[in-house]
Amino acid sequence: MPTRGIHQPVQGILYVLPTRCKSVLRNLRSPLLAMALLMGFVIVPGAFAQDKLFNDAPEKDGGWQGLANLLEALAPSADTSIPLTPSEITDRIAAMLDQGKNQEALNIIEKREAQRKASGAVGTDVQLLFLKGRALAALNRHDEAIATYRSMTVLFPELPEPWNNLASEYTKQGKLDMARDALQMALTADPNYATARANMGEVQLMLAQRSFHEAATLGSSSAHDKASEIKKVILQK
């Protein structure tokens, strides 16, 4: 299955999106949460406490310059003389993942997580958590990626992208029924989410191919040919 436009074999990968704030906002039911995301921070449901790191000037002991120095070492053309904002940090990390610098990106993510914990930051950085899932998946640490995406679906069930990426991970492990259920949740969150809709079609094809293959092993004379035809369709994707 295709991921980011690359055609993969039948046991391949679903589309995995490097979500930015605009895409994750499209189906939020809470205007306050939507406003929070647009301003660069997230409020944990029920807490409604602002994460000051995203708007106030960074404190000297918050680790910002160390993080900027680390990013500068990885991207020497970037000007990090001014402490980076959280949105700038996540943009840099997303760019690193797009360039295949997966371990470097994960190192930055873990440093940022430690920084937030040490500073007593309130709330969850949804973008950072999503990027962590992407990094772990790219490094073939699939169980950890699944745990990350599942955590997101608990904290932010209204966001379709974590459900979609969770389905991707399940598909890699051959857990097609669980992938279908995750995609159904993504489409419940956003019925117009085209990527999840396309992925649902891919998973349904795989499920049909599996059913015909099982029927063939049970003696169905026509099931084998049907399974082969569906497999050809999948491989053409």
CSV table of C-alpha atoms in Angstrom, one decimal:
chain,number,residue,atom,x,y,z
A,1,MET,CA,0.0,0.0,0.0
A,2,PRO,CA,1.2,3.5,-0.7
A,3,THR,CA,2.8,5.7,1.9
A,4,ARG,CA,3.3,9.4,1.0
A,5,GLY,CA,2.9,8.5,-2.7
A,6,ILE,CA,5.3,5.6,-2.8
A,7,HIS,CA,3.8,2.3,-4.1
A,8,GLN,CA,4.3,-0.6,-1.8
A,9,PRO,CA,3.4,-4.4,-2.1
A,10,VAL,CA,0.4,-6.0,-0.6
A,11,GLN,CA,1.8,-6.2,2.9
A,12,GLY,CA,3.0,-2.6,2.8
A,13,ILE,CA,2.1,0.6,4.5
A,14,LEU,CA,-0.9,2.9,4.6
A,15,TYR,CA,-0.6,6.7,4.1
A,16,VAL,CA,1.2,8.3,7.1
A,17,LEU,CA,0.6,12.0,7.4
A,18,PRO,CA,3.1,14.6,8.8
A,19,THR,CA,0.1,16.5,10.4
A,20,ARG,CA,0.4,20.2,11.0
A,21,CYS,CA,-2.0,22.3,13.1
A,22,LYS,CA,-4.5,23.1,10.3
A,23,SER,CA,-5.1,19.5,9.5
A,24,VAL,CA,-5.6,18.4,13.1
A,25,LEU,CA,-8.1,21.2,13.7
A,26,ARG,CA,-10.6,20.4,11.1
A,27,ASN,CA,-12.8,18.2,13.3
A,28,LEU,CA,-12.3,19.4,16.8
A,29,ARG,CA,-15.5,19.7,18.6
A,30,SER,CA,-14.3,22.2,21.2
A,31,PRO,CA,-13.7,25.8,20.0
A,32,LEU,CA,-11.4,26.3,23.1
A,33,LEU,CA,-9.2,23.3,22.1
A,34,ALA,CA,-9.2,24.5,18.5
A,35,MET,CA,-8.0,28.0,19.6
A,36,ALA,CA,-5.4,26.4,21.9
A,37,LEU,CA,-4.0,24.4,19.0
A,38,LEU,CA,-3.9,27.4,16.7
A,39,MET,CA,-1.9,29.3,19.4
A,40,GLY,CA,0.6,26.5,19.5
A,41,PHE,CA,-0.4,24.6,22.7
A,42,VAL,CA,-2.9,21.9,23.7
A,43,ILE,CA,-5.1,21.7,26.8
A,44,VAL,CA,-5.6,18.3,28.3
A,45,PRO,CA,-9.4,17.7,28.3
A,46,GLY,CA,-10.8,18.6,31.7
A,47,ALA,CA,-7.8,20.6,32.8
A,48,PHE,CA,-8.1,23.8,30.6
A,49,ALA,CA,-4.7,25.0,31.7
A,50,GLN,CA,-2.5,27.0,29.3
A,51,ASP,CA,1.0,25.7,28.5
A,52,LYS,CA,2.9,29.0,29.0
A,53,LEU,CA,6.0,27.7,27.1
A,54,PHE,CA,4.2,28.3,23.9
A,55,ASN,CA,3.5,32.0,24.3
A,56,ASP,CA,5.8,33.4,26.9
A,57,ALA,CA,9.5,34.2,26.5
A,58,PRO,CA,11.6,31.1,27.3
A,59,GLU,CA,13.3,31.0,30.7
A,60,LYS,CA,17.1,30.9,30.6
A,61,ASP,CA,17.2,27.6,32.5
A,62,GLY,CA,14.5,26.0,30.4
A,63,GLY,CA,16.9,24.3,28.1
A,64,TRP,CA,15.9,26.3,25.0
A,65,GLN,CA,19.4,27.3,23.9
A,66,GLY,CA,20.7,23.8,24.3
A,67,LEU,CA,17.9,22.6,22.1
A,68,ALA,CA,18.6,25.4,19.6
A,69,ASN,CA,22.3,24.4,19.6
A,70,LEU,CA,21.4,20.8,18.9
A,71,LEU,CA,19.1,21.8,16.0
A,72,GLU,CA,21.8,24.1,14.7
A,73,ALA,CA,24.3,21.3,14.7
A,74,LEU,CA,21.9,19.2,12.6
A,75,ALA,CA,20.9,22.1,10.3
A,76,PRO,CA,23.8,24.6,10.3
A,77,SER,CA,22.1,26.9,7.9
A,78,ALA,CA,19.3,27.7,10.4
A,79,ASP,CA,19.6,30.9,12.5
A,80,THR,CA,19.2,29.8,16.1
A,81,SER,CA,20.5,33.0,17.7
A,82,ILE,CA,16.9,33.6,18.9
A,83,PRO,CA,15.4,30.9,21.0
A,84,LEU,CA,13.0,28.7,18.9
A,85,THR,CA,9.3,28.7,19.5
A,86,PRO,CA,7.6,25.3,20.0
A,87,SER,CA,6.0,25.5,16.6
A,88,GLU,CA,9.4,26.2,15.0
A,89,ILE,CA,10.8,23.2,16.9
A,90,THR,CA,8.1,20.8,15.6
A,91,ASP,CA,8.5,22.2,12.1
A,92,ARG,CA,12.2,21.4,12.1
A,93,ILE,CA,11.6,17.9,13.5
A,94,ALA,CA,8.9,17.3,10.8
A,95,ALA,CA,11.4,18.4,8.1
A,96,MET,CA,14.0,16.1,9.5
A,97,LEU,CA,11.6,13.1,9.3
A,98,ASP,CA,10.7,14.1,5.8
A,99,GLN,CA,14.5,13.9,5.0
A,100,GLY,CA,14.9,10.5,6.6
A,101,LYS,CA,16.8,11.8,9.6
A,102,ASN,CA,14.7,9.6,11.8
A,103,GLN,CA,17.1,8.9,14.7
A,104,GLU,CA,18.2,12.5,14.9
A,105,ALA,CA,14.6,13.6,15.0
A,106,LEU,CA,13.8,11.2,17.8
A,107,ASN,CA,16.8,12.5,19.7
A,108,ILE,CA,15.4,16.0,19.5
A,109,ILE,CA,11.9,14.8,20.4
A,110,GLU,CA,13.2,13.1,23.5
A,111,LYS,CA,15.2,16.1,24.5
A,112,ARG,CA,12.2,18.3,24.1
A,113,GLU,CA,10.1,15.9,26.2
A,114,ALA,CA,12.7,16.0,29.0
A,115,GLN,CA,12.8,19.8,28.8
A,116,ARG,CA,9.0,20.1,29.1
A,117,LYS,CA,9.0,17.7,32.1
A,118,ALA,CA,11.8,19.5,33.8
A,119,SER,CA,10.1,22.9,33.4
A,120,GLY,CA,6.7,21.6,34.7
A,121,ALA,CA,4.9,22.3,31.4
A,122,VAL,CA,1.1,21.8,31.6
A,123,GLY,CA,-0.8,19.9,29.0
A,124,THR,CA,0.3,17.7,26.1
A,125,ASP,CA,2.2,18.8,23.0
A,126,VAL,CA,0.1,16.9,20.5
A,127,GLN,CA,2.3,17.8,17.6
A,128,LEU,CA,5.4,16.5,19.4
A,129,LEU,CA,3.6,13.3,20.3
A,130,PHE,CA,2.5,12.7,16.7
A,131,LEU,CA,6.0,13.3,15.4
A,132,LYS,CA,7.3,10.8,18.0
A,133,GLY,CA,5.0,8.2,16.6
A,134,ARG,CA,6.3,8.9,13.1
A,135,ALA,CA,9.9,8.7,14.2
A,136,LEU,CA,9.4,5.4,16.0
A,137,ALA,CA,7.6,3.9,13.0
A,138,ALA,CA,10.3,5.0,10.6
A,139,LEU,CA,12.9,3.4,12.9
A,140,ASN,CA,10.9,0.1,12.8
A,141,ARG,CA,10.1,0.4,16.5
A,142,HIS,CA,6.5,-0.5,15.7
A,143,ASP,CA,5.3,-1.6,19.1
A,144,GLU,CA,6.4,1.8,20.5
A,145,ALA,CA,4.8,3.6,17.6
A,146,ILE,CA,1.5,1.8,18.3
A,147,ALA,CA,1.7,2.7,22.0
A,148,THR,CA,2.2,6.3,21.1
A,149,TYR,CA,-0.6,6.5,18.6
A,150,ARG,CA,-2.9,4.6,21.0
A,151,SER,CA,-2.1,7.2,23.7
A,152,MET,CA,-3.1,9.9,21.3
A,153,THR,CA,-6.4,8.3,20.4
A,154,VAL,CA,-7.2,8.2,24.2
A,155,LEU,CA,-6.2,11.8,24.8
A,156,PHE,CA,-7.5,13.2,21.5
A,157,PRO,CA,-10.1,10.8,20.1
A,158,GLU,CA,-11.4,13.6,17.9
A,159,LEU,CA,-8.2,13.8,15.8
A,160,PRO,CA,-8.4,11.4,12.8
A,161,GLU,CA,-4.7,11.3,11.9
A,162,PRO,CA,-3.6,9.2,14.9
A,163,TRP,CA,-6.3,6.7,14.1
A,164,ASN,CA,-5.1,6.6,10.5
A,165,ASN,CA,-1.5,6.1,11.5
A,166,LEU,CA,-2.4,3.5,14.1
A,167,ALA,CA,-4.2,1.6,11.3
A,168,SER,CA,-0.9,1.8,9.3
A,169,GLU,CA,1.0,0.1,12.1
A,170,TYR,CA,-1.6,-2.6,12.5
A,171,THR,CA,-1.5,-3.3,8.8
A,172,LYS,CA,2.3,-3.7,8.9
A,173,GLN,CA,1.7,-6.4,11.5
A,174,GLY,CA,-1.0,-8.1,9.5
A,175,LYS,CA,-3.7,-7.1,12.0
A,176,LEU,CA,-6.2,-6.2,9.3
A,177,ASP,CA,-9.3,-6.3,11.5
A,178,MET,CA,-7.8,-3.9,14.0
A,179,ALA,CA,-6.6,-1.7,11.1
A,180,ARG,CA,-10.2,-1.6,9.7
A,181,ASP,CA,-11.5,-0.6,13.2
A,182,ALA,CA,-9.0,2.1,13.6
A,183,LEU,CA,-9.8,3.5,10.2
A,184,GLN,CA,-13.5,3.5,11.0
A,185,MET,CA,-12.7,5.6,14.1
A,186,ALA,CA,-10.8,8.0,11.9
A,187,LEU,CA,-13.8,8.3,9.5
A,188,THR,CA,-16.1,8.8,12.5
A,189,ALA,CA,-14.0,11.7,13.6
A,190,ASP,CA,-13.9,13.1,10.1
A,191,PRO,CA,-16.1,11.5,7.4
A,192,ASN,CA,-14.4,13.6,4.7
A,193,TYR,CA,-10.9,12.5,5.6
A,194,ALA,CA,-9.8,11.3,2.1
A,195,THR,CA,-6.7,9.5,3.2
A,196,ALA,CA,-8.5,7.4,5.7
A,197,ARG,CA,-11.2,6.7,3.2
A,198,ALA,CA,-8.7,5.5,0.6
A,199,ASN,CA,-6.9,3.4,3.2
A,200,MET,CA,-10.2,1.8,4.2
A,201,GLY,CA,-10.6,0.7,0.6
A,202,GLU,CA,-7.1,-0.8,0.7
A,203,VAL,CA,-7.7,-2.7,3.9
A,204,GLN,CA,-11.1,-4.0,2.6
A,205,LEU,CA,-9.3,-5.3,-0.4
A,206,MET,CA,-6.8,-7.1,1.8
A,207,LEU,CA,-9.6,-8.5,3.9
A,208,ALA,CA,-11.4,-9.8,0.8
A,209,GLN,CA,-8.2,-11.3,-0.5
A,210,ARG,CA,-7.7,-13.0,2.8
A,211,SER,CA,-11.2,-14.4,2.9
A,212,PHE,CA,-11.0,-15.8,-0.7
A,213,HIS,CA,-7.6,-17.4,0.2
A,214,GLU,CA,-9.1,-19.0,3.2
A,215,ALA,CA,-12.0,-20.2,1.1
A,216,ALA,CA,-9.6,-21.7,-1.4
A,217,THR,CA,-7.8,-23.7,1.3
A,218,LEU,CA,-11.2,-25.1,2.3
A,219,GLY,CA,-11.9,-26.4,-1.2
A,220,SER,CA,-13.7,-23.6,-3.0
A,221,SER,CA,-12.8,-24.0,-6.7
A,222,SER,CA,-13.3,-20.3,-7.7
A,223,ALA,CA,-11.9,-18.7,-4.6
A,224,HIS,CA,-8.3,-19.1,-5.6
A,225,ASP,CA,-8.7,-17.2,-8.8
A,226,LYS,CA,-10.6,-14.4,-7.1
A,227,ALA,CA,-7.9,-14.2,-4.4
A,228,SER,CA,-5.3,-13.9,-7.1
A,229,GLU,CA,-7.2,-11.2,-9.0
A,230,ILE,CA,-7.6,-9.1,-5.9
A,231,LYS,CA,-3.9,-9.5,-5.1
A,232,LYS,CA,-3.1,-8.2,-8.6
A,233,VAL,CA,-5.3,-5.1,-7.9
A,234,ILE,CA,-3.5,-4.5,-4.6
A,235,LEU,CA,-0.1,-4.8,-6.2
A,236,GLN,CA,-1.0,-2.3,-8.8
A,237,LYS,CA,-1.5,0.5,-6.2
